């Protein structure tokens, strides 16, 4: 069956949880089932702090979507959300997950929680990089030096000399690495790093040097007054706040060769997966 015959266009009314703002967005879905659409719209809006007020077909008797731009936006997804002027939105998904415990007596030990295994190590040719905050993780440079994993600081020169202990570090995670396991293990289990708001995870097929080069463009930015300051996007609360305000083009430019970002949610039991639509869907 042609893709176009499977895609329906719905209009969703959303508001912030405090009721301060009403929003109307379009939801494209491969399902015509209202209950499935309601769930999809709620799932798409919830990570942004939106509640679903209402939803219905964009027209009284909805016809299958034939607009090639909209068909391209859905691709393999079950549903996507757009603004009413057809600008694609950054896709944000919530993954409910808990960190690993000490795994005493377990063999083989898990490197990563089962809920994240597909994202972290499930795509051939794609790597998972941890971007970690030295200001939140004591002795991070020493830990990384002993990990034998490929890593580097985002700072260099004088900044790295003066701020090495609190700098952001990029490390390529590998299976069966004690350090990888530590990233996904709770703090109560022998110094685990999970749940400490110590960084974000980046998914990319690019080598570490390319990821570092891309991210270094944003370590320092200017405000409207021309003053330089450090943009701490490696800190989860800063990344969440920034990414949810980006339009797709800005987010795509920021990511460069990075395909997606896994960022801790405010809850210790969830991660947010941020993805931009493919480049060909940008308007």
PDB file of C-alpha atoms in Angstrom:
ATOM      1  CA  UNK A   1       0.000   0.000   0.000  1.00  0.00           C
ATOM      2  CA  UNK A   2       1.252   3.502  -0.849  1.00  0.00           C
ATOM      3  CA  UNK A   3       2.638   5.488   2.102  1.00  0.00           C
ATOM      4  CA  UNK A   4       0.293   8.371   1.291  1.00  0.00           C
ATOM      5  CA  UNK A   5      -2.803   6.237   1.906  1.00  0.00           C
ATOM      6  CA  UNK A   6      -1.605   5.514   5.437  1.00  0.00           C
ATOM      7  CA  UNK A   7      -0.957   9.068   6.666  1.00  0.00           C
ATOM      8  CA  UNK A   8      -3.733  11.163   8.207  1.00  0.00           C
ATOM      9  CA  UNK A   9      -3.514  14.777   9.384  1.00  0.00           C
ATOM     10  CA  UNK A  10      -4.999  15.693  12.769  1.00  0.00           C
ATOM     11  CA  UNK A  11      -5.066  18.957  14.703  1.00  0.00           C
ATOM     12  CA  UNK A  12      -4.072  18.884  18.366  1.00  0.00           C
ATOM     13  CA  UNK A  13      -4.882  21.579  20.898  1.00  0.00           C
ATOM     14  CA  UNK A  14      -2.278  21.678  23.661  1.00  0.00           C
ATOM     15  CA  UNK A  15      -1.541  23.833  26.684  1.00  0.00           C
ATOM     16  CA  UNK A  16       1.191  24.111  29.267  1.00  0.00           C
ATOM     17  CA  UNK A  17       0.478  22.249  32.480  1.00  0.00           C
ATOM     18  CA  UNK A  18      -0.053  25.517  34.338  1.00  0.00           C
ATOM     19  CA  UNK A  19      -2.613  26.537  31.697  1.00  0.00           C
ATOM     20  CA  UNK A  20      -0.626  29.634  30.743  1.00  0.00           C
ATOM     21  CA  UNK A  21      -0.563  29.113  26.987  1.00  0.00           C
ATOM     22  CA  UNK A  22      -2.643  27.391  24.354  1.00  0.00           C
ATOM     23  CA  UNK A  23      -1.009  25.872  21.283  1.00  0.00           C
ATOM     24  CA  UNK A  24      -2.356  24.323  18.117  1.00  0.00           C
ATOM     25  CA  UNK A  25      -0.196  21.817  16.304  1.00  0.00           C
ATOM     26  CA  UNK A  26      -0.656  19.267  13.563  1.00  0.00           C
ATOM     27  CA  UNK A  27      -0.118  15.573  14.163  1.00  0.00           C
ATOM     28  CA  UNK A  28       0.684  13.338  11.200  1.00  0.00           C
ATOM     29  CA  UNK A  29      -0.013   9.691  11.849  1.00  0.00           C
ATOM     30  CA  UNK A  30      -0.153   6.396  10.022  1.00  0.00           C
ATOM     31  CA  UNK A  31      -3.137   5.455  12.161  1.00  0.00           C
ATOM     32  CA  UNK A  32      -6.738   6.590  11.769  1.00  0.00           C
ATOM     33  CA  UNK A  33      -7.647   5.318  15.228  1.00  0.00           C
ATOM     34  CA  UNK A  34      -8.583   8.215  17.513  1.00  0.00           C
ATOM     35  CA  UNK A  35      -7.326   6.527  20.692  1.00  0.00           C
ATOM     36  CA  UNK A  36      -3.937   5.895  19.089  1.00  0.00           C
ATOM     37  CA  UNK A  37      -3.779   9.515  17.907  1.00  0.00           C
ATOM     38  CA  UNK A  38      -4.602  10.812  21.393  1.00  0.00           C
ATOM     39  CA  UNK A  39      -1.814   8.693  22.892  1.00  0.00           C
ATOM     40  CA  UNK A  40       0.666   9.752  20.192  1.00  0.00           C
ATOM     41  CA  UNK A  41      -0.140  13.455  20.647  1.00  0.00           C
ATOM     42  CA  UNK A  42       0.136  13.166  24.429  1.00  0.00           C
ATOM     43  CA  UNK A  43       3.476  11.345  24.144  1.00  0.00           C
ATOM     44  CA  UNK A  44       4.836  13.968  21.725  1.00  0.00           C
ATOM     45  CA  UNK A  45       3.770  16.883  23.905  1.00  0.00           C
ATOM     46  CA  UNK A  46       4.503  15.559  27.383  1.00  0.00           C
ATOM     47  CA  UNK A  47       8.326  15.947  27.344  1.00  0.00           C
ATOM     48  CA  UNK A  48       7.805  19.631  26.498  1.00  0.00           C
ATOM     49  CA  UNK A  49       5.472  20.152  29.456  1.00  0.00           C
ATOM     50  CA  UNK A  50       2.315  20.264  27.319  1.00  0.00           C
ATOM     51  CA  UNK A  51      -1.026  18.665  28.072  1.00  0.00           C
ATOM     52  CA  UNK A  52      -3.472  17.588  25.404  1.00  0.00           C
ATOM     53  CA  UNK A  53      -6.689  19.622  25.472  1.00  0.00           C
ATOM     54  CA  UNK A  54      -8.373  18.425  22.316  1.00  0.00           C
ATOM     55  CA  UNK A  55      -7.715  16.597  19.100  1.00  0.00           C
ATOM     56  CA  UNK A  56      -9.641  15.994  15.923  1.00  0.00           C
ATOM     57  CA  UNK A  57      -9.276  15.570  12.171  1.00  0.00           C
ATOM     58  CA  UNK A  58      -8.082  18.721  10.439  1.00  0.00           C
ATOM     59  CA  UNK A  59     -11.105  18.468   8.146  1.00  0.00           C
ATOM     60  CA  UNK A  60     -14.542  16.995   8.812  1.00  0.00           C
ATOM     61  CA  UNK A  61     -13.955  13.944   6.620  1.00  0.00           C
ATOM     62  CA  UNK A  62     -10.172  13.508   6.574  1.00  0.00           C
ATOM     63  CA  UNK A  63      -8.650  12.241   3.366  1.00  0.00           C
ATOM     64  CA  UNK A  64      -5.302  10.449   3.083  1.00  0.00           C
ATOM     65  CA  UNK A  65      -2.364  12.832   3.017  1.00  0.00           C
ATOM     66  CA  UNK A  66      -0.872  13.386  -0.451  1.00  0.00           C
ATOM     67  CA  UNK A  67       1.547  16.248   0.278  1.00  0.00           C
ATOM     68  CA  UNK A  68       5.048  14.806  -0.399  1.00  0.00           C
ATOM     69  CA  UNK A  69       6.602  17.156   2.194  1.00  0.00           C
ATOM     70  CA  UNK A  70       4.411  15.722   4.931  1.00  0.00           C
ATOM     71  CA  UNK A  71       4.841  12.141   3.771  1.00  0.00           C
ATOM     72  CA  UNK A  72       8.639  12.599   3.930  1.00  0.00           C
ATOM     73  CA  UNK A  73       8.393  13.943   7.479  1.00  0.00           C
ATOM     74  CA  UNK A  74       6.673  10.841   8.824  1.00  0.00           C
ATOM     75  CA  UNK A  75       9.094   8.317   7.275  1.00  0.00           C
ATOM     76  CA  UNK A  76       9.455   5.404   9.719  1.00  0.00           C
ATOM     77  CA  UNK A  77       7.763   7.123  12.673  1.00  0.00           C
ATOM     78  CA  UNK A  78       4.256   6.225  13.794  1.00  0.00           C
ATOM     79  CA  UNK A  79       3.468   9.904  14.395  1.00  0.00           C
ATOM     80  CA  UNK A  80       5.150  13.318  14.217  1.00  0.00           C
ATOM     81  CA  UNK A  81       4.090  16.759  15.415  1.00  0.00           C
ATOM     82  CA  UNK A  82       4.372  19.945  13.338  1.00  0.00           C
ATOM     83  CA  UNK A  83       3.552  23.586  13.844  1.00  0.00           C
ATOM     84  CA  UNK A  84       0.545  24.808  11.877  1.00  0.00           C
ATOM     85  CA  UNK A  85       2.814  26.443   9.268  1.00  0.00           C
ATOM     86  CA  UNK A  86       4.247  22.965   8.532  1.00  0.00           C
ATOM     87  CA  UNK A  87       7.570  23.480  10.282  1.00  0.00           C
ATOM     88  CA  UNK A  88       8.765  20.126  11.617  1.00  0.00           C
ATOM     89  CA  UNK A  89       9.495  20.029  15.331  1.00  0.00           C
ATOM     90  CA  UNK A  90      12.409  18.408  17.080  1.00  0.00           C
ATOM     91  CA  UNK A  91      11.298  14.940  18.059  1.00  0.00           C
ATOM     92  CA  UNK A  92      11.469  14.366  21.816  1.00  0.00           C
ATOM     93  CA  UNK A  93      10.736  10.927  23.278  1.00  0.00           C
ATOM     94  CA  UNK A  94      10.755   9.889  26.925  1.00  0.00           C
ATOM     95  CA  UNK A  95      12.368   6.565  27.791  1.00  0.00           C
ATOM     96  CA  UNK A  96      11.611   5.271  31.272  1.00  0.00           C
ATOM     97  CA  UNK A  97      14.730   3.650  32.656  1.00  0.00           C
ATOM     98  CA  UNK A  98      16.575   3.060  35.916  1.00  0.00           C
ATOM     99  CA  UNK A  99      20.313   2.919  36.402  1.00  0.00           C
ATOM    100  CA  UNK A 100      22.112  -0.349  37.028  1.00  0.00           C
ATOM    101  CA  UNK A 101      22.783  -1.568  40.553  1.00  0.00           C
ATOM    102  CA  UNK A 102      26.093  -3.077  41.706  1.00  0.00           C
ATOM    103  CA  UNK A 103      25.197  -6.388  39.985  1.00  0.00           C
ATOM    104  CA  UNK A 104      26.884  -8.425  42.719  1.00  0.00           C
ATOM    105  CA  UNK A 105      26.864 -12.084  41.749  1.00  0.00           C
ATOM    106  CA  UNK A 106      25.637 -11.340  38.229  1.00  0.00           C
ATOM    107  CA  UNK A 107      27.448 -12.722  35.194  1.00  0.00           C
ATOM    108  CA  UNK A 108      27.776 -11.487  32.602  1.00  0.00           C
ATOM    109  CA  UNK A 109      27.225  -7.999  33.934  1.00  0.00           C
ATOM    110  CA  UNK A 110      25.113  -5.558  31.959  1.00  0.00           C
ATOM    111  CA  UNK A 111      26.986  -2.639  30.426  1.00  0.00           C
ATOM    112  CA  UNK A 112      23.836  -0.573  29.928  1.00  0.00           C
ATOM    113  CA  UNK A 113      20.202  -0.798  31.134  1.00  0.00           C
ATOM    114  CA  UNK A 114      18.068  -2.948  28.837  1.00  0.00           C
ATOM    115  CA  UNK A 115      15.793   0.010  28.034  1.00  0.00           C
ATOM    116  CA  UNK A 116      18.729   1.890  26.476  1.00  0.00           C
ATOM    117  CA  UNK A 117      20.629  -0.999  24.911  1.00  0.00           C
ATOM    118  CA  UNK A 118      19.141  -0.508  21.443  1.00  0.00           C
ATOM    119  CA  UNK A 119      19.928   3.222  21.407  1.00  0.00           C
ATOM    120  CA  UNK A 120      23.413   2.931  22.877  1.00  0.00           C
ATOM    121  CA  UNK A 121      24.834  -0.119  21.104  1.00  0.00           C
ATOM    122  CA  UNK A 122      22.099  -1.389  18.778  1.00  0.00           C
ATOM    123  CA  UNK A 123      22.904   0.430  15.524  1.00  0.00           C
ATOM    124  CA  UNK A 124      25.831  -0.984  13.498  1.00  0.00           C
ATOM    125  CA  UNK A 125      28.400   1.664  12.668  1.00  0.00           C
ATOM    126  CA  UNK A 126      27.046   4.134  15.222  1.00  0.00           C
ATOM    127  CA  UNK A 127      28.823   4.971  18.485  1.00  0.00           C
ATOM    128  CA  UNK A 128      27.607   6.306  21.794  1.00  0.00           C
ATOM    129  CA  UNK A 129      29.654   9.152  23.265  1.00  0.00           C
ATOM    130  CA  UNK A 130      29.283  10.404  26.817  1.00  0.00           C
ATOM    131  CA  UNK A 131      29.790  14.152  27.214  1.00  0.00           C
ATOM    132  CA  UNK A 132      30.615  14.478  30.904  1.00  0.00           C
ATOM    133  CA  UNK A 133      30.916  17.452  33.234  1.00  0.00           C
ATOM    134  CA  UNK A 134      34.122  17.602  35.260  1.00  0.00           C
ATOM    135  CA  UNK A 135      32.459  20.118  37.562  1.00  0.00           C
ATOM    136  CA  UNK A 136      29.919  17.462  38.595  1.00  0.00           C
ATOM    137  CA  UNK A 137      32.166  14.381  38.598  1.00  0.00           C
ATOM    138  CA  UNK A 138      35.163  14.421  40.929  1.00  0.00           C
ATOM    139  CA  UNK A 139      38.493  13.295  39.437  1.00  0.00           C
ATOM    140  CA  UNK A 140      36.964  12.828  35.980  1.00  0.00           C
ATOM    141  CA  UNK A 141      40.256  13.368  34.058  1.00  0.00           C
ATOM    142  CA  UNK A 142      41.954  10.681  36.144  1.00  0.00           C
ATOM    143  CA  UNK A 143      39.024   8.283  35.659  1.00  0.00           C
ATOM    144  CA  UNK A 144      39.150   8.734  31.915  1.00  0.00           C
ATOM    145  CA  UNK A 145      42.914   8.288  31.768  1.00  0.00           C
ATOM    146  CA  UNK A 146      42.519   4.924  33.483  1.00  0.00           C
ATOM    147  CA  UNK A 147      39.566   3.840  31.358  1.00  0.00           C
ATOM    148  CA  UNK A 148      41.643   3.166  28.210  1.00  0.00           C
ATOM    149  CA  UNK A 149      38.728   4.586  26.199  1.00  0.00           C
ATOM    150  CA  UNK A 150      39.126   7.170  23.452  1.00  0.00           C
ATOM    151  CA  UNK A 151      38.438  10.572  25.053  1.00  0.00           C
ATOM    152  CA  UNK A 152      39.307  14.263  24.929  1.00  0.00           C
ATOM    153  CA  UNK A 153      38.396  17.552  26.578  1.00  0.00           C
ATOM    154  CA  UNK A 154      36.295  20.133  24.757  1.00  0.00           C
ATOM    155  CA  UNK A 155      38.671  22.765  26.122  1.00  0.00           C
ATOM    156  CA  UNK A 156      42.212  23.309  24.893  1.00  0.00           C
ATOM    157  CA  UNK A 157      45.177  25.608  25.431  1.00  0.00           C
ATOM    158  CA  UNK A 158      45.056  27.946  28.417  1.00  0.00           C
ATOM    159  CA  UNK A 159      41.437  27.089  29.235  1.00  0.00           C
ATOM    160  CA  UNK A 160      42.294  23.395  29.530  1.00  0.00           C
ATOM    161  CA  UNK A 161      45.394  24.106  31.615  1.00  0.00           C
ATOM    162  CA  UNK A 162      43.431  26.236  34.076  1.00  0.00           C
ATOM    163  CA  UNK A 163      40.124  24.341  34.074  1.00  0.00           C
ATOM    164  CA  UNK A 164      41.128  20.716  33.462  1.00  0.00           C
ATOM    165  CA  UNK A 165      39.400  19.400  36.595  1.00  0.00           C
ATOM    166  CA  UNK A 166      36.049  21.025  35.755  1.00  0.00           C
ATOM    167  CA  UNK A 167      36.150  20.852  31.950  1.00  0.00           C
ATOM    168  CA  UNK A 168      33.657  18.907  29.796  1.00  0.00           C
ATOM    169  CA  UNK A 169      35.065  15.635  28.446  1.00  0.00           C
ATOM    170  CA  UNK A 170      33.948  13.559  25.485  1.00  0.00           C
ATOM    171  CA  UNK A 171      34.453   9.783  25.699  1.00  0.00           C
ATOM    172  CA  UNK A 172      33.506   7.015  23.281  1.00  0.00           C
ATOM    173  CA  UNK A 173      31.777   4.267  25.244  1.00  0.00           C
ATOM    174  CA  UNK A 174      32.523   0.636  24.448  1.00  0.00           C
ATOM    175  CA  UNK A 175      30.958  -2.667  25.421  1.00  0.00           C
ATOM    176  CA  UNK A 176      32.482  -4.594  28.332  1.00  0.00           C
ATOM    177  CA  UNK A 177      34.241  -1.491  29.640  1.00  0.00           C
ATOM    178  CA  UNK A 178      34.130  -0.908  33.404  1.00  0.00           C
ATOM    179  CA  UNK A 179      33.880   2.833  32.739  1.00  0.00           C
ATOM    180  CA  UNK A 180      30.896   2.373  30.415  1.00  0.00           C
ATOM    181  CA  UNK A 181      29.190   0.319  33.129  1.00  0.00           C
ATOM    182  CA  UNK A 182      29.988   3.040  35.647  1.00  0.00           C
ATOM    183  CA  UNK A 183      28.252   5.679  33.494  1.00  0.00           C
ATOM    184  CA  UNK A 184      25.018   3.679  33.716  1.00  0.00           C
ATOM    185  CA  UNK A 185      25.323   2.589  37.368  1.00  0.00           C
ATOM    186  CA  UNK A 186      23.662   4.394  40.286  1.00  0.00           C
ATOM    187  CA  UNK A 187      25.870   6.366  42.729  1.00  0.00           C
ATOM    188  CA  UNK A 188      25.144   3.965  45.574  1.00  0.00           C
ATOM    189  CA  UNK A 189      26.991   1.214  43.734  1.00  0.00           C
ATOM    190  CA  UNK A 190      30.735   1.867  43.987  1.00  0.00           C
ATOM    191  CA  UNK A 191      30.860   5.368  42.572  1.00  0.00           C
ATOM    192  CA  UNK A 192      28.356   5.004  39.760  1.00  0.00           C
ATOM    193  CA  UNK A 193      27.672   8.154  37.748  1.00  0.00           C
ATOM    194  CA  UNK A 194      23.993   7.620  36.891  1.00  0.00           C
ATOM    195  CA  UNK A 195      21.546  10.189  38.266  1.00  0.00           C
ATOM    196  CA  UNK A 196      24.155  12.836  39.103  1.00  0.00           C
ATOM    197  CA  UNK A 197      23.247  15.183  36.233  1.00  0.00           C
ATOM    198  CA  UNK A 198      26.819  14.694  35.102  1.00  0.00           C
ATOM    199  CA  UNK A 199      26.341  14.869  31.352  1.00  0.00           C
ATOM    200  CA  UNK A 200      24.505  13.751  28.227  1.00  0.00           C
ATOM    201  CA  UNK A 201      24.908  10.949  25.670  1.00  0.00           C
ATOM    202  CA  UNK A 202      25.504  11.579  21.970  1.00  0.00           C
ATOM    203  CA  UNK A 203      24.744   9.070  19.199  1.00  0.00           C
ATOM    204  CA  UNK A 204      26.758   9.354  15.994  1.00  0.00           C
ATOM    205  CA  UNK A 205      28.607   7.406  13.314  1.00  0.00           C
ATOM    206  CA  UNK A 206      31.306  10.103  13.223  1.00  0.00           C
ATOM    207  CA  UNK A 207      34.710   9.697  14.929  1.00  0.00           C
ATOM    208  CA  UNK A 208      35.421  11.411  18.227  1.00  0.00           C
ATOM    209  CA  UNK A 209      37.594  14.093  16.628  1.00  0.00           C
ATOM    210  CA  UNK A 210      34.709  15.212  14.392  1.00  0.00           C
ATOM    211  CA  UNK A 211      32.257  15.314  17.305  1.00  0.00           C
ATOM    212  CA  UNK A 212      34.719  17.336  19.376  1.00  0.00           C
ATOM    213  CA  UNK A 213      35.331  19.765  16.510  1.00  0.00           C
ATOM    214  CA  UNK A 214      31.584  20.316  16.131  1.00  0.00           C
ATOM    215  CA  UNK A 215      30.913  20.871  19.832  1.00  0.00           C
ATOM    216  CA  UNK A 216      33.860  23.194  20.316  1.00  0.00           C
ATOM    217  CA  UNK A 217      32.049  25.743  18.134  1.00  0.00           C
ATOM    218  CA  UNK A 218      29.602  26.252  21.010  1.00  0.00           C
ATOM    219  CA  UNK A 219      31.671  26.043  24.193  1.00  0.00           C
ATOM    220  CA  UNK A 220      31.779  29.859  24.307  1.00  0.00           C
ATOM    221  CA  UNK A 221      29.140  32.132  22.815  1.00  0.00           C
ATOM    222  CA  UNK A 222      28.335  35.831  22.923  1.00  0.00           C
ATOM    223  CA  UNK A 223      25.297  37.401  24.507  1.00  0.00           C
ATOM    224  CA  UNK A 224      23.427  40.332  22.982  1.00  0.00           C
ATOM    225  CA  UNK A 225      25.834  42.756  24.631  1.00  0.00           C
ATOM    226  CA  UNK A 226      28.845  41.117  22.985  1.00  0.00           C
ATOM    227  CA  UNK A 227      30.096  39.503  26.202  1.00  0.00           C
ATOM    228  CA  UNK A 228      31.568  36.004  25.928  1.00  0.00           C
ATOM    229  CA  UNK A 229      30.454  33.273  28.312  1.00  0.00           C
ATOM    230  CA  UNK A 230      30.628  29.477  28.566  1.00  0.00           C
ATOM    231  CA  UNK A 231      27.571  27.752  27.149  1.00  0.00           C
ATOM    232  CA  UNK A 232      27.265  24.691  29.397  1.00  0.00           C
ATOM    233  CA  UNK A 233      25.231  22.534  27.003  1.00  0.00           C
ATOM    234  CA  UNK A 234      26.844  19.413  28.506  1.00  0.00           C
ATOM    235  CA  UNK A 235      24.817  20.084  31.660  1.00  0.00           C
ATOM    236  CA  UNK A 236      21.433  18.296  31.353  1.00  0.00           C
ATOM    237  CA  UNK A 237      19.259  21.153  32.611  1.00  0.00           C
ATOM    238  CA  UNK A 238      20.918  23.583  30.185  1.00  0.00           C
ATOM    239  CA  UNK A 239      20.625  21.188  27.250  1.00  0.00           C
ATOM    240  CA  UNK A 240      16.943  20.466  27.965  1.00  0.00           C
ATOM    241  CA  UNK A 241      16.045  24.141  28.221  1.00  0.00           C
ATOM    242  CA  UNK A 242      17.958  25.050  25.064  1.00  0.00           C
ATOM    243  CA  UNK A 243      16.901  22.152  22.847  1.00  0.00           C
ATOM    244  CA  UNK A 244      13.199  22.614  23.571  1.00  0.00           C
ATOM    245  CA  UNK A 245      13.447  26.181  22.264  1.00  0.00           C
ATOM    246  CA  UNK A 246      15.450  25.423  19.105  1.00  0.00           C
ATOM    247  CA  UNK A 247      13.807  25.299  15.719  1.00  0.00           C
ATOM    248  CA  UNK A 248      14.796  22.285  13.653  1.00  0.00           C
ATOM    249  CA  UNK A 249      17.321  24.134  11.476  1.00  0.00           C
ATOM    250  CA  UNK A 250      19.149  25.547  14.513  1.00  0.00           C
ATOM    251  CA  UNK A 251      19.145  22.177  16.259  1.00  0.00           C
ATOM    252  CA  UNK A 252      20.407  20.428  13.111  1.00  0.00           C
ATOM    253  CA  UNK A 253      23.225  22.980  12.813  1.00  0.00           C
ATOM    254  CA  UNK A 254      24.117  22.461  16.467  1.00  0.00           C
ATOM    255  CA  UNK A 255      24.202  18.668  16.141  1.00  0.00           C
ATOM    256  CA  UNK A 256      26.283  18.522  12.971  1.00  0.00           C
ATOM    257  CA  UNK A 257      27.254  14.836  12.607  1.00  0.00           C
ATOM    258  CA  UNK A 258      25.411  13.892  15.811  1.00  0.00           C
ATOM    259  CA  UNK A 259      22.225  11.938  15.083  1.00  0.00           C
ATOM    260  CA  UNK A 260      20.533  12.146  18.472  1.00  0.00           C
ATOM    261  CA  UNK A 261      21.073  13.115  22.103  1.00  0.00           C
ATOM    262  CA  UNK A 262      20.020  11.216  25.224  1.00  0.00           C
ATOM    263  CA  UNK A 263      19.577  13.623  28.116  1.00  0.00           C
ATOM    264  CA  UNK A 264      18.495  12.826  31.684  1.00  0.00           C
ATOM    265  CA  UNK A 265      14.976  14.020  32.411  1.00  0.00           C
ATOM    266  CA  UNK A 266      14.145  15.831  35.630  1.00  0.00           C
ATOM    267  CA  UNK A 267      13.140  12.438  36.970  1.00  0.00           C
ATOM    268  CA  UNK A 268      15.972  10.018  37.699  1.00  0.00           C
ATOM    269  CA  UNK A 269      13.849   7.280  36.133  1.00  0.00           C
ATOM    270  CA  UNK A 270      13.693   8.689  32.603  1.00  0.00           C
ATOM    271  CA  UNK A 271      15.833   9.874  29.703  1.00  0.00           C
ATOM    272  CA  UNK A 272      14.763  12.220  26.919  1.00  0.00           C
ATOM    273  CA  UNK A 273      15.776  11.292  23.376  1.00  0.00           C
ATOM    274  CA  UNK A 274      16.169  14.386  21.158  1.00  0.00           C
ATOM    275  CA  UNK A 275      16.182  13.856  17.385  1.00  0.00           C
ATOM    276  CA  UNK A 276      15.935  16.305  14.492  1.00  0.00           C
ATOM    277  CA  UNK A 277      14.068  15.314  11.326  1.00  0.00           C
ATOM    278  CA  UNK A 278      16.361  14.293   8.446  1.00  0.00           C
ATOM    279  CA  UNK A 279      17.967  17.208   6.636  1.00  0.00           C
ATOM    280  CA  UNK A 280      15.798  16.781   3.545  1.00  0.00           C
ATOM    281  CA  UNK A 281      12.653  17.603   5.570  1.00  0.00           C
ATOM    282  CA  UNK A 282      13.857  21.051   6.628  1.00  0.00           C
ATOM    283  CA  UNK A 283      11.965  24.060   5.301  1.00  0.00           C
TER     284      UNK A 283
END
